[in-house]
mmCIF file of C-alpha atoms and ligand atoms in Angstrom:
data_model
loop_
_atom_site.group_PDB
_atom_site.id
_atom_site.type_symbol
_atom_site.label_atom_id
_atom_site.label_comp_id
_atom_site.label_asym_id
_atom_site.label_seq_id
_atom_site.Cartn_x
_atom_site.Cartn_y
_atom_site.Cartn_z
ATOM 1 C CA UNK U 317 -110.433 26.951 -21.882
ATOM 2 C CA UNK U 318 -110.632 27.527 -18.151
ATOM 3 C CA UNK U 319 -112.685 25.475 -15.796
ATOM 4 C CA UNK U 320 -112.897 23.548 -12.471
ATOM 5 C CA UNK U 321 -111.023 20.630 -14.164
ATOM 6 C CA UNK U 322 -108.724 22.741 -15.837
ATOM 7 C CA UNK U 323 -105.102 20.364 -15.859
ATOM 8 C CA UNK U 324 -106.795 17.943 -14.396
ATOM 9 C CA UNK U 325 -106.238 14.271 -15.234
ATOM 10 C CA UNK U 326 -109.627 11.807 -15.555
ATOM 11 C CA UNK U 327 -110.741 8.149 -16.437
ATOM 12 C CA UNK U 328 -114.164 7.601 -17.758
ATOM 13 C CA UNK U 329 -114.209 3.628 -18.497
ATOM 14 C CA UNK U 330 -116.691 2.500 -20.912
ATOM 15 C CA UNK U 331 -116.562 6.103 -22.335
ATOM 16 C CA UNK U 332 -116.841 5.626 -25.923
ATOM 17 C CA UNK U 333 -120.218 5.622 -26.011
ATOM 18 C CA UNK U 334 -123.546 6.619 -23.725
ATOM 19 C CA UNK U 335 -123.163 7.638 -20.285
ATOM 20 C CA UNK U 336 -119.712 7.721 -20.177
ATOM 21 C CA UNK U 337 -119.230 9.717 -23.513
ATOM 22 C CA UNK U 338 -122.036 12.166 -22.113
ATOM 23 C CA UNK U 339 -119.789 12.251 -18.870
ATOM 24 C CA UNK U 340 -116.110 12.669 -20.727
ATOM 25 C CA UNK U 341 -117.966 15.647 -22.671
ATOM 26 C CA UNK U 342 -119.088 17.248 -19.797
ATOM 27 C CA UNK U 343 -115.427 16.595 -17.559
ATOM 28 C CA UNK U 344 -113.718 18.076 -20.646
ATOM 29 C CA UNK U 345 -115.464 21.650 -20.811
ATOM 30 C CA UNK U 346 -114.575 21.661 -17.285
ATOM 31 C CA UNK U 347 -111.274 21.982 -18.899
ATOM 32 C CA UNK U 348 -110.199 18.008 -17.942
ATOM 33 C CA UNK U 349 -107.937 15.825 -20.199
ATOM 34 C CA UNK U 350 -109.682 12.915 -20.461
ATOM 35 C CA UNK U 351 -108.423 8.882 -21.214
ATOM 36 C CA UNK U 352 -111.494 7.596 -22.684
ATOM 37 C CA UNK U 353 -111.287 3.664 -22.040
ATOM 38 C CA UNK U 354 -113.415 0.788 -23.697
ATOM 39 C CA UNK U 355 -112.840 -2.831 -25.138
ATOM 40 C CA UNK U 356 -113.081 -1.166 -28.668
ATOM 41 C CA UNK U 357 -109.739 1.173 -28.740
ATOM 42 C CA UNK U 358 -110.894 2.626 -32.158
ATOM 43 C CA UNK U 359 -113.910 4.019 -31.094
ATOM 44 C CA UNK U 360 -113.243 4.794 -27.539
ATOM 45 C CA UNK U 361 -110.222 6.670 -29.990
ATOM 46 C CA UNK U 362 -112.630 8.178 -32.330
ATOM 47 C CA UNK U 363 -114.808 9.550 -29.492
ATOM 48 C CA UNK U 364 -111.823 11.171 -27.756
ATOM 49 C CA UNK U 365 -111.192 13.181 -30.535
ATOM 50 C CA UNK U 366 -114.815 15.055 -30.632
ATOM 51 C CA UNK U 367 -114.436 16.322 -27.543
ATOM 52 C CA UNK U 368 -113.629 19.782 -26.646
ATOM 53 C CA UNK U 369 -109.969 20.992 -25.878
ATOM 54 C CA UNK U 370 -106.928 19.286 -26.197
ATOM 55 C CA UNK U 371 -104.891 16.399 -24.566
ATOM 56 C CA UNK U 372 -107.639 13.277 -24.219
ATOM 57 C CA UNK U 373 -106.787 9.840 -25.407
ATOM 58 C CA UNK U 374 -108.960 6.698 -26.368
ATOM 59 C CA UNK U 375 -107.528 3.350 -24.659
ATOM 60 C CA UNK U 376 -108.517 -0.699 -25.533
ATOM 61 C CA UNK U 377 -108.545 -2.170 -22.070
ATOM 62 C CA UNK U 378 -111.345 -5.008 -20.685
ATOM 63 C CA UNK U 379 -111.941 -3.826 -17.382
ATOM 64 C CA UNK U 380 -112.296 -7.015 -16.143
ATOM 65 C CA UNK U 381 -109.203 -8.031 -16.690
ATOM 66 C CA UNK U 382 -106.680 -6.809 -14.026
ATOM 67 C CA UNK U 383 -103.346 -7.716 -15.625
ATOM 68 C CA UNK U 384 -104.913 -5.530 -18.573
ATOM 69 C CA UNK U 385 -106.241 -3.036 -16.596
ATOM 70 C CA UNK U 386 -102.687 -2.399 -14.577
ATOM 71 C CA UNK U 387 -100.777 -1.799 -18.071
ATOM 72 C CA UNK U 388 -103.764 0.439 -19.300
ATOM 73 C CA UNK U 389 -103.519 2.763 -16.095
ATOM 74 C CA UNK U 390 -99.661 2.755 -16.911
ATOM 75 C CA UNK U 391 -100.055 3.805 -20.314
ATOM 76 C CA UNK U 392 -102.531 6.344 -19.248
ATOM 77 C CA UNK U 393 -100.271 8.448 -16.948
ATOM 78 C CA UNK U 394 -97.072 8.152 -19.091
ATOM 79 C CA UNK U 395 -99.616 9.707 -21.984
ATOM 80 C CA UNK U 396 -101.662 12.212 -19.616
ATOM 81 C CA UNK U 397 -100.336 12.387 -16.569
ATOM 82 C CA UNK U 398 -101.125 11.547 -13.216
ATOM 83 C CA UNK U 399 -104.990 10.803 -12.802
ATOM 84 C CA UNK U 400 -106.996 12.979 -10.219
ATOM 85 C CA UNK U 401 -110.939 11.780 -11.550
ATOM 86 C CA UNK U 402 -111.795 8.073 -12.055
ATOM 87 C CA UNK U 403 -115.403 7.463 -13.127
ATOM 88 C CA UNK U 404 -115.907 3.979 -12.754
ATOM 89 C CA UNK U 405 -119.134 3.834 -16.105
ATOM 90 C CA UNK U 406 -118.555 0.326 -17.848
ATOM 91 C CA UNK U 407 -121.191 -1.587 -17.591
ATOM 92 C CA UNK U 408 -122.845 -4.139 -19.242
ATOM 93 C CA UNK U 409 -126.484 -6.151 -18.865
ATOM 94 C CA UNK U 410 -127.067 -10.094 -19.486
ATOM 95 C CA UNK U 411 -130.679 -10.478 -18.500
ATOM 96 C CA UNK U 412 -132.950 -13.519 -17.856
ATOM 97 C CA UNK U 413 -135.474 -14.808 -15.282
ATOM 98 C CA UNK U 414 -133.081 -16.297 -12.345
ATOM 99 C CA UNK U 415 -134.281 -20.026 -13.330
ATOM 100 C CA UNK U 416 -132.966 -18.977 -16.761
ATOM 101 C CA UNK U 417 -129.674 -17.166 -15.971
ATOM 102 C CA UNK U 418 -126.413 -19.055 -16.661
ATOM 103 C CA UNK U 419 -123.385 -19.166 -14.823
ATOM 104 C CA UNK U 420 -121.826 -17.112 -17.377
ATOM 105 C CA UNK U 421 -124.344 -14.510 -17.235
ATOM 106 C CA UNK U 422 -123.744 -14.186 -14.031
ATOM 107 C CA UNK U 423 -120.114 -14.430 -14.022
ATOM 108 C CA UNK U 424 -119.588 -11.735 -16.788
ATOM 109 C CA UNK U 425 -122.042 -9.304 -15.405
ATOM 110 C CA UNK U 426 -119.863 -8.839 -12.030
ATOM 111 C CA UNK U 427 -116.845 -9.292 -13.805
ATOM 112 C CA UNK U 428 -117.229 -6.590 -15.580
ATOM 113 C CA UNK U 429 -120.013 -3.839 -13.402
ATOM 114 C CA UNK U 430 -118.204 -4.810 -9.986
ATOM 115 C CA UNK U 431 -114.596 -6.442 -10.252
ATOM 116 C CA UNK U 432 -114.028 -4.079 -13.228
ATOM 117 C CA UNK U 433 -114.750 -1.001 -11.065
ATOM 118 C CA UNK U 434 -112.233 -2.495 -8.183
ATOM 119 C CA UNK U 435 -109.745 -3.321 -10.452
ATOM 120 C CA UNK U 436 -109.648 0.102 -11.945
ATOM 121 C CA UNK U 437 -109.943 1.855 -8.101
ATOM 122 C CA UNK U 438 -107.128 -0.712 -6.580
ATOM 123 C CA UNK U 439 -105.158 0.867 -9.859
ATOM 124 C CA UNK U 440 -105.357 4.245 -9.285
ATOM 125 C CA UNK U 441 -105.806 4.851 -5.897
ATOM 126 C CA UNK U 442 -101.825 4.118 -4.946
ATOM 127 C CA UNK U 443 -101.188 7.209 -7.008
ATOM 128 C CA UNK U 444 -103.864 9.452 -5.499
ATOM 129 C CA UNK U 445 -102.609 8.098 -2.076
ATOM 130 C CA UNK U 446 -99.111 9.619 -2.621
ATOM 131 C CA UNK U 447 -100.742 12.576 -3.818
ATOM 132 C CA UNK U 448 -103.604 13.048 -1.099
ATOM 133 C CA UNK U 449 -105.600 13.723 -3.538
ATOM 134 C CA UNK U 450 -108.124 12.059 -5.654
ATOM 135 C CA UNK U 451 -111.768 11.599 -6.683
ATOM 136 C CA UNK U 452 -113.589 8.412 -7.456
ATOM 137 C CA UNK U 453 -117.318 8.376 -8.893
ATOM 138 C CA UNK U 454 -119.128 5.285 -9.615
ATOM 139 C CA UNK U 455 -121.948 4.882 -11.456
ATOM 140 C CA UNK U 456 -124.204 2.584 -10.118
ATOM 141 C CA UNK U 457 -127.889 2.175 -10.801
ATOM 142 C CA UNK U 458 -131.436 2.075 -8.928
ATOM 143 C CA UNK U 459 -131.860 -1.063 -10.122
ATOM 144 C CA UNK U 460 -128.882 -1.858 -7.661
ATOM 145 C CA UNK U 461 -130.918 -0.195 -4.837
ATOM 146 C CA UNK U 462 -134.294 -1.255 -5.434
ATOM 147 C CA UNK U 463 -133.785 -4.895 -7.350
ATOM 148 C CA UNK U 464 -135.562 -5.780 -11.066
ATOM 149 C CA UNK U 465 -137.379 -8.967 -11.627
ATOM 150 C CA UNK U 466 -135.219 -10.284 -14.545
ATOM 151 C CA UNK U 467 -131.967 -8.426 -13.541
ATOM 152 C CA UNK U 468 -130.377 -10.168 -10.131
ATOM 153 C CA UNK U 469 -127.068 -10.292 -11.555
ATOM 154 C CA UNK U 470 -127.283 -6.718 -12.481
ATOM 155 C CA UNK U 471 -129.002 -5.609 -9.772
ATOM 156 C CA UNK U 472 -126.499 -7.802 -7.446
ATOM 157 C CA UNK U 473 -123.552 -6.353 -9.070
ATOM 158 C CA UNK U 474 -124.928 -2.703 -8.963
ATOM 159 C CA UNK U 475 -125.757 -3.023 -5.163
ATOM 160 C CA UNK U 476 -121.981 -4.516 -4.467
ATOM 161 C CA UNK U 477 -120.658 -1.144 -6.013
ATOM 162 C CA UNK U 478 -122.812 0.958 -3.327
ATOM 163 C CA UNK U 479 -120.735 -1.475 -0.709
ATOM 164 C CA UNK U 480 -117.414 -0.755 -2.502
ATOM 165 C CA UNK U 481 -118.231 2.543 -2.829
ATOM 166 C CA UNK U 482 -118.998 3.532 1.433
ATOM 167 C CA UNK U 483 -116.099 1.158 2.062
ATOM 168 C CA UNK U 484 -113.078 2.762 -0.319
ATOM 169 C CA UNK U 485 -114.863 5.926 1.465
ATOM 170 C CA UNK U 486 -114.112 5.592 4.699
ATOM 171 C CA UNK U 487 -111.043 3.696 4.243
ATOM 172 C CA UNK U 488 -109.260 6.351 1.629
ATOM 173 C CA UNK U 489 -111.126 9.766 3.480
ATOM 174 C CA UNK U 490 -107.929 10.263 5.763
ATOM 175 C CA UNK U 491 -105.620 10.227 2.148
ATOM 176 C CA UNK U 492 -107.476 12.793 0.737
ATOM 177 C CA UNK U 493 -109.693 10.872 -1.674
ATOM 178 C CA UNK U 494 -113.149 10.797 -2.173
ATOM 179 C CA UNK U 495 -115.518 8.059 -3.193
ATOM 180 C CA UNK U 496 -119.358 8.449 -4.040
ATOM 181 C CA UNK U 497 -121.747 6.823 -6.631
ATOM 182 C CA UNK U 498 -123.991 8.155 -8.759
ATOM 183 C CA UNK U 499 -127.261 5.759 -9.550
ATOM 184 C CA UNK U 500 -129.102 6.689 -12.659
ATOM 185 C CA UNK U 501 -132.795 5.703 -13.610
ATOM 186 C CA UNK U 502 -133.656 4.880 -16.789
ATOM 187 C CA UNK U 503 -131.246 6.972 -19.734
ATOM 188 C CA UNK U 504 -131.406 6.413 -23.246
ATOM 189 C CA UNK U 505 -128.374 4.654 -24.538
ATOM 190 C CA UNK U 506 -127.565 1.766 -26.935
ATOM 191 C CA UNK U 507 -128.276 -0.687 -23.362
ATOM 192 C CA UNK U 508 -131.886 0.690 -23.269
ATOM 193 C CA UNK U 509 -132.274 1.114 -26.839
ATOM 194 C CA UNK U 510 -134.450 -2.714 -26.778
ATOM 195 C CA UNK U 511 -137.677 -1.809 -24.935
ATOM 196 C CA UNK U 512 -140.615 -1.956 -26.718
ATOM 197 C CA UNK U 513 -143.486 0.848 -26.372
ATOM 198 C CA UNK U 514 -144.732 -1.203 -23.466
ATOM 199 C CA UNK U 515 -142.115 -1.238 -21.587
ATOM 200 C CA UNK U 516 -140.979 2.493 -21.895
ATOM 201 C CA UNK U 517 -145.010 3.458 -20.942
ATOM 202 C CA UNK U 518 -145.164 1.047 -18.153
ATOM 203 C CA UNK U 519 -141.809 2.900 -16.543
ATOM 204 C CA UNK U 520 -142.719 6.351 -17.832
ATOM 205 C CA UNK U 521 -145.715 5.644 -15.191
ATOM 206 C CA UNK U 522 -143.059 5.448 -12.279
ATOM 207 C CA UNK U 523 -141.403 8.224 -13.138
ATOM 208 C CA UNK U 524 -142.664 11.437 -11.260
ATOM 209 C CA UNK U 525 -140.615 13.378 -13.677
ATOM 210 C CA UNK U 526 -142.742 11.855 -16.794
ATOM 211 C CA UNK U 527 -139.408 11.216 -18.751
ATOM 212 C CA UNK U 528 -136.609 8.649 -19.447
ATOM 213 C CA UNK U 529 -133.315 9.985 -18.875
ATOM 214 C CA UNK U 530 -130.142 11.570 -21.130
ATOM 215 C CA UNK U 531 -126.712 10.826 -20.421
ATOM 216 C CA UNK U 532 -126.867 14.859 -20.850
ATOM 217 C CA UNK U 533 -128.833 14.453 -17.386
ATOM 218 C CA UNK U 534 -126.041 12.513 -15.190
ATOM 219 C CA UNK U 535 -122.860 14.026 -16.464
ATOM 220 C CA UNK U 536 -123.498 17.508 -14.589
ATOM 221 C CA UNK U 537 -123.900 15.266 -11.770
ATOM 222 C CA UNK U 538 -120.335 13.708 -11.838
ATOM 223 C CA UNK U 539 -118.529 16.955 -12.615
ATOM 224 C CA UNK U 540 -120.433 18.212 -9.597
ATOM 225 C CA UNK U 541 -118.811 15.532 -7.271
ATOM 226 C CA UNK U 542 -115.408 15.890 -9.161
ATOM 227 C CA UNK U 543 -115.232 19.866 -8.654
ATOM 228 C CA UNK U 544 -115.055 22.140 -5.972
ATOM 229 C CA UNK U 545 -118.402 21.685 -5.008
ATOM 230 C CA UNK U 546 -118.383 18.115 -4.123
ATOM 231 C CA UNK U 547 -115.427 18.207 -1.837
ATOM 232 C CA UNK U 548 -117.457 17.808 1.497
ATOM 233 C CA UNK U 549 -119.170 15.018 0.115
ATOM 234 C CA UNK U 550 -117.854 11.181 0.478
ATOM 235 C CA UNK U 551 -119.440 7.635 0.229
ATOM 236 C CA UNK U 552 -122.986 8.980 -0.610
ATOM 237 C CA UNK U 553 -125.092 7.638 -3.540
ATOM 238 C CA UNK U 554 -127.348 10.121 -5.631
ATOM 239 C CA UNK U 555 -129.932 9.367 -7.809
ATOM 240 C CA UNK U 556 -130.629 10.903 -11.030
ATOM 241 C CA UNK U 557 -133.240 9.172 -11.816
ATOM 242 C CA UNK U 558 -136.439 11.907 -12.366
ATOM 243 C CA UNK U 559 -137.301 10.777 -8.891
ATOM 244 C CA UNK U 560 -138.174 6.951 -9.313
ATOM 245 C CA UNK U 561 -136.454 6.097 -6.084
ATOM 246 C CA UNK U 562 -137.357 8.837 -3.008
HETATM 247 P P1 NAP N 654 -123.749 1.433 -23.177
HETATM 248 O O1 NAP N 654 -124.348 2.495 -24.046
HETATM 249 O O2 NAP N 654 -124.025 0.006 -23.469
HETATM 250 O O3 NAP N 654 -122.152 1.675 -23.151
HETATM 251 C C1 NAP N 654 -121.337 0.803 -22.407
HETATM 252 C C2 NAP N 654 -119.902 1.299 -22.439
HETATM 253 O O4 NAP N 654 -119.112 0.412 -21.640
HETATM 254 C C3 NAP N 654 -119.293 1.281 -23.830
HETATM 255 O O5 NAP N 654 -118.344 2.330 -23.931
HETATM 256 C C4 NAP N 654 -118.592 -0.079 -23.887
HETATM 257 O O6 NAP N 654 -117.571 -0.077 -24.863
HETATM 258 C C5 NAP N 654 -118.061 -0.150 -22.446
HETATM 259 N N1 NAP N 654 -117.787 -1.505 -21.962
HETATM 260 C C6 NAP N 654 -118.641 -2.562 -21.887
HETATM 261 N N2 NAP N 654 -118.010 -3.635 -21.393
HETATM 262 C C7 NAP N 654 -116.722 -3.262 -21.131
HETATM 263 C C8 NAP N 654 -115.574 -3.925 -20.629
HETATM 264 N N3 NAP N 654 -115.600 -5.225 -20.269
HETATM 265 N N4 NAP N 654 -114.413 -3.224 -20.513
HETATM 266 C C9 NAP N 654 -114.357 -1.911 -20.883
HETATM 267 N N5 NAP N 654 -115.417 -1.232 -21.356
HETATM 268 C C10 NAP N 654 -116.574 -1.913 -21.500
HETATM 269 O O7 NAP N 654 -124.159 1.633 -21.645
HETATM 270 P P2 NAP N 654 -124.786 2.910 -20.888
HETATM 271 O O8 NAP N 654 -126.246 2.795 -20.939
HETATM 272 O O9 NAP N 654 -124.100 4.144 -21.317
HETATM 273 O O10 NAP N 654 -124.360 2.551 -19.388
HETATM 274 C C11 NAP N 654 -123.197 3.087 -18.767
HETATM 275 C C12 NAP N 654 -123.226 2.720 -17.303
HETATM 276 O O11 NAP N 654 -124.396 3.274 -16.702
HETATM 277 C C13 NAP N 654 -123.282 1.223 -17.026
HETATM 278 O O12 NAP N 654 -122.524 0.906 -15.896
HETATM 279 C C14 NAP N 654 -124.744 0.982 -16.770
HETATM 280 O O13 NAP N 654 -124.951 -0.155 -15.967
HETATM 281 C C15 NAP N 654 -125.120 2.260 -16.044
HETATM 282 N N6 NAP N 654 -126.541 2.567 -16.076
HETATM 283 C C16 NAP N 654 -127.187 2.701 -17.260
HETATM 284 C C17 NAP N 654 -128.548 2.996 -17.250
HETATM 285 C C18 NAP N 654 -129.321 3.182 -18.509
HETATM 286 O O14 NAP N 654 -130.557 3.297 -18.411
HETATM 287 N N7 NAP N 654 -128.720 3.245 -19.679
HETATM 288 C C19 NAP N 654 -129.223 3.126 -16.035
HETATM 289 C C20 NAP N 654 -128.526 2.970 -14.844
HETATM 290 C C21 NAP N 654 -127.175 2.691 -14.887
HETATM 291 P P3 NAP N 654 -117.068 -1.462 -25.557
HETATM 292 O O15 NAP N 654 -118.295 -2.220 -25.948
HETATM 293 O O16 NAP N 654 -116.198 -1.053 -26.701
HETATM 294 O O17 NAP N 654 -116.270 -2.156 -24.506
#
């Protein structure tokens, strides 16, 4: 197979399933190896193996965790080689009306959404520093740019990825890496997979595109940044969200 990617090295976290599977599939027909990385090794193992071409591995690793997440990124590059793409896609959604939310709901969400994503980019980055090279996508969300009654700990931890993501831009520009985010609307995955008719007509109606999202829709997106295509572009977030925020 020959493609933009092709011998090139990337990290989807919270790939196993979703967006992140929908973005490994894409990065691997651009001819990437991919390490596919998720609290549930089997399956982020299992959903390595479907994808096209050779060389892509599943790995168990809690991105909040940095101790875990340093041996992961080690284990990684002795199995695949030296990483040039990390998507920064785990994610994860505790939701309740702020007098409701606990601390731990709060904790876990930015555990996870923001300090994961740091503790994967403060990983990886030492690499792509020696190497000059590098590209970093993060996927953030418009909730994180326009705020959701019921979601301030999502929201908050989705907005603090837009500020990680302009400042490992202009910090790591001058080393050859680039950082952007990509903010999707609303996609159908097992996180969505809870609202009720209501719900889904109430945000069809701010939709201009008249359609919930497929992680089919934001992959192309991510390769896009990742390839040739992308390389004038740092610290920028894009929606792909069938134009609810404009
Ligand atoms: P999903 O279907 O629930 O999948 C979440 C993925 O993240 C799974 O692979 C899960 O695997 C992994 N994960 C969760 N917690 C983790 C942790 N602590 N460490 C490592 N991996 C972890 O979610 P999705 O809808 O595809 O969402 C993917 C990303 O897009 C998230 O960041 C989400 O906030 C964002 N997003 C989603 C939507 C949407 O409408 N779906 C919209 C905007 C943004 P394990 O459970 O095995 O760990």
């Amino acid at each position: 197979m020959s493609g933009e990617l092709e011998g090139r090295v990337a990290v989807v976290t919270g790939g196993s399933r979703g967006i992140g599977l929908g973005i490994a599939r894409e990065l691997a027909e651009a001819g990437a190896r991919v390490a596919l990385v998720a609290r549930n090794g089997d399956r982020a193992a299992e959903a390595a193996a479907t994808l096209s071409g050779e060389g892509h591995g599943g790995f168990a690793c809690d991105v909040s965790n940095a101790a875990a997440v340093k041996e992961t990124v080690a284990a990684i590059e002795s199995s695949l080689g030296p990483v040039f793409l990390l998507v920064n896609n785990a994610g994860i959604t505790r939701d309740n009306i702020l007098l409701r939310l606990q601390d731990e709901d709060w904790d876990e969400v930015i555990d996870v959404n923001l300090k994961g994503a740091f503790n994967f980019t403060r990983a990886l980055t030492r690499g792509m520093m020696k190497r000059r090279e590098g590209v970093i996508v993060n996927i953030t969300s418009v909730v994180g740019l326009m705020g959701n009654a019921g979601q301030s700990n999502y929201a908050a931890s989705k907005a603090g990825l837009v500020g990680l993501t302009k400042s490992v831009a202009r910090e790591l520009a001058s080393r050859g890496i680039r950082c952007n985010a990509v903010a999707p609307g609303y996609v159908r995955t097992d996180m969505t997979s809870e609202l009720t008719e209501e719900q889904t007509s109430a945000l069809l109606s701010q939709i201009p595109l008249g359609r919930l999202g497929d992680p089919e829709d934001i992959a192309p997106v991510v390769r896009f940044l990742a390839g040739p295509g992308g390389r004038y572009i740092t610290g920028q977030v894009i929606a792909v969200d069938g134009g609810m925020v404009m």
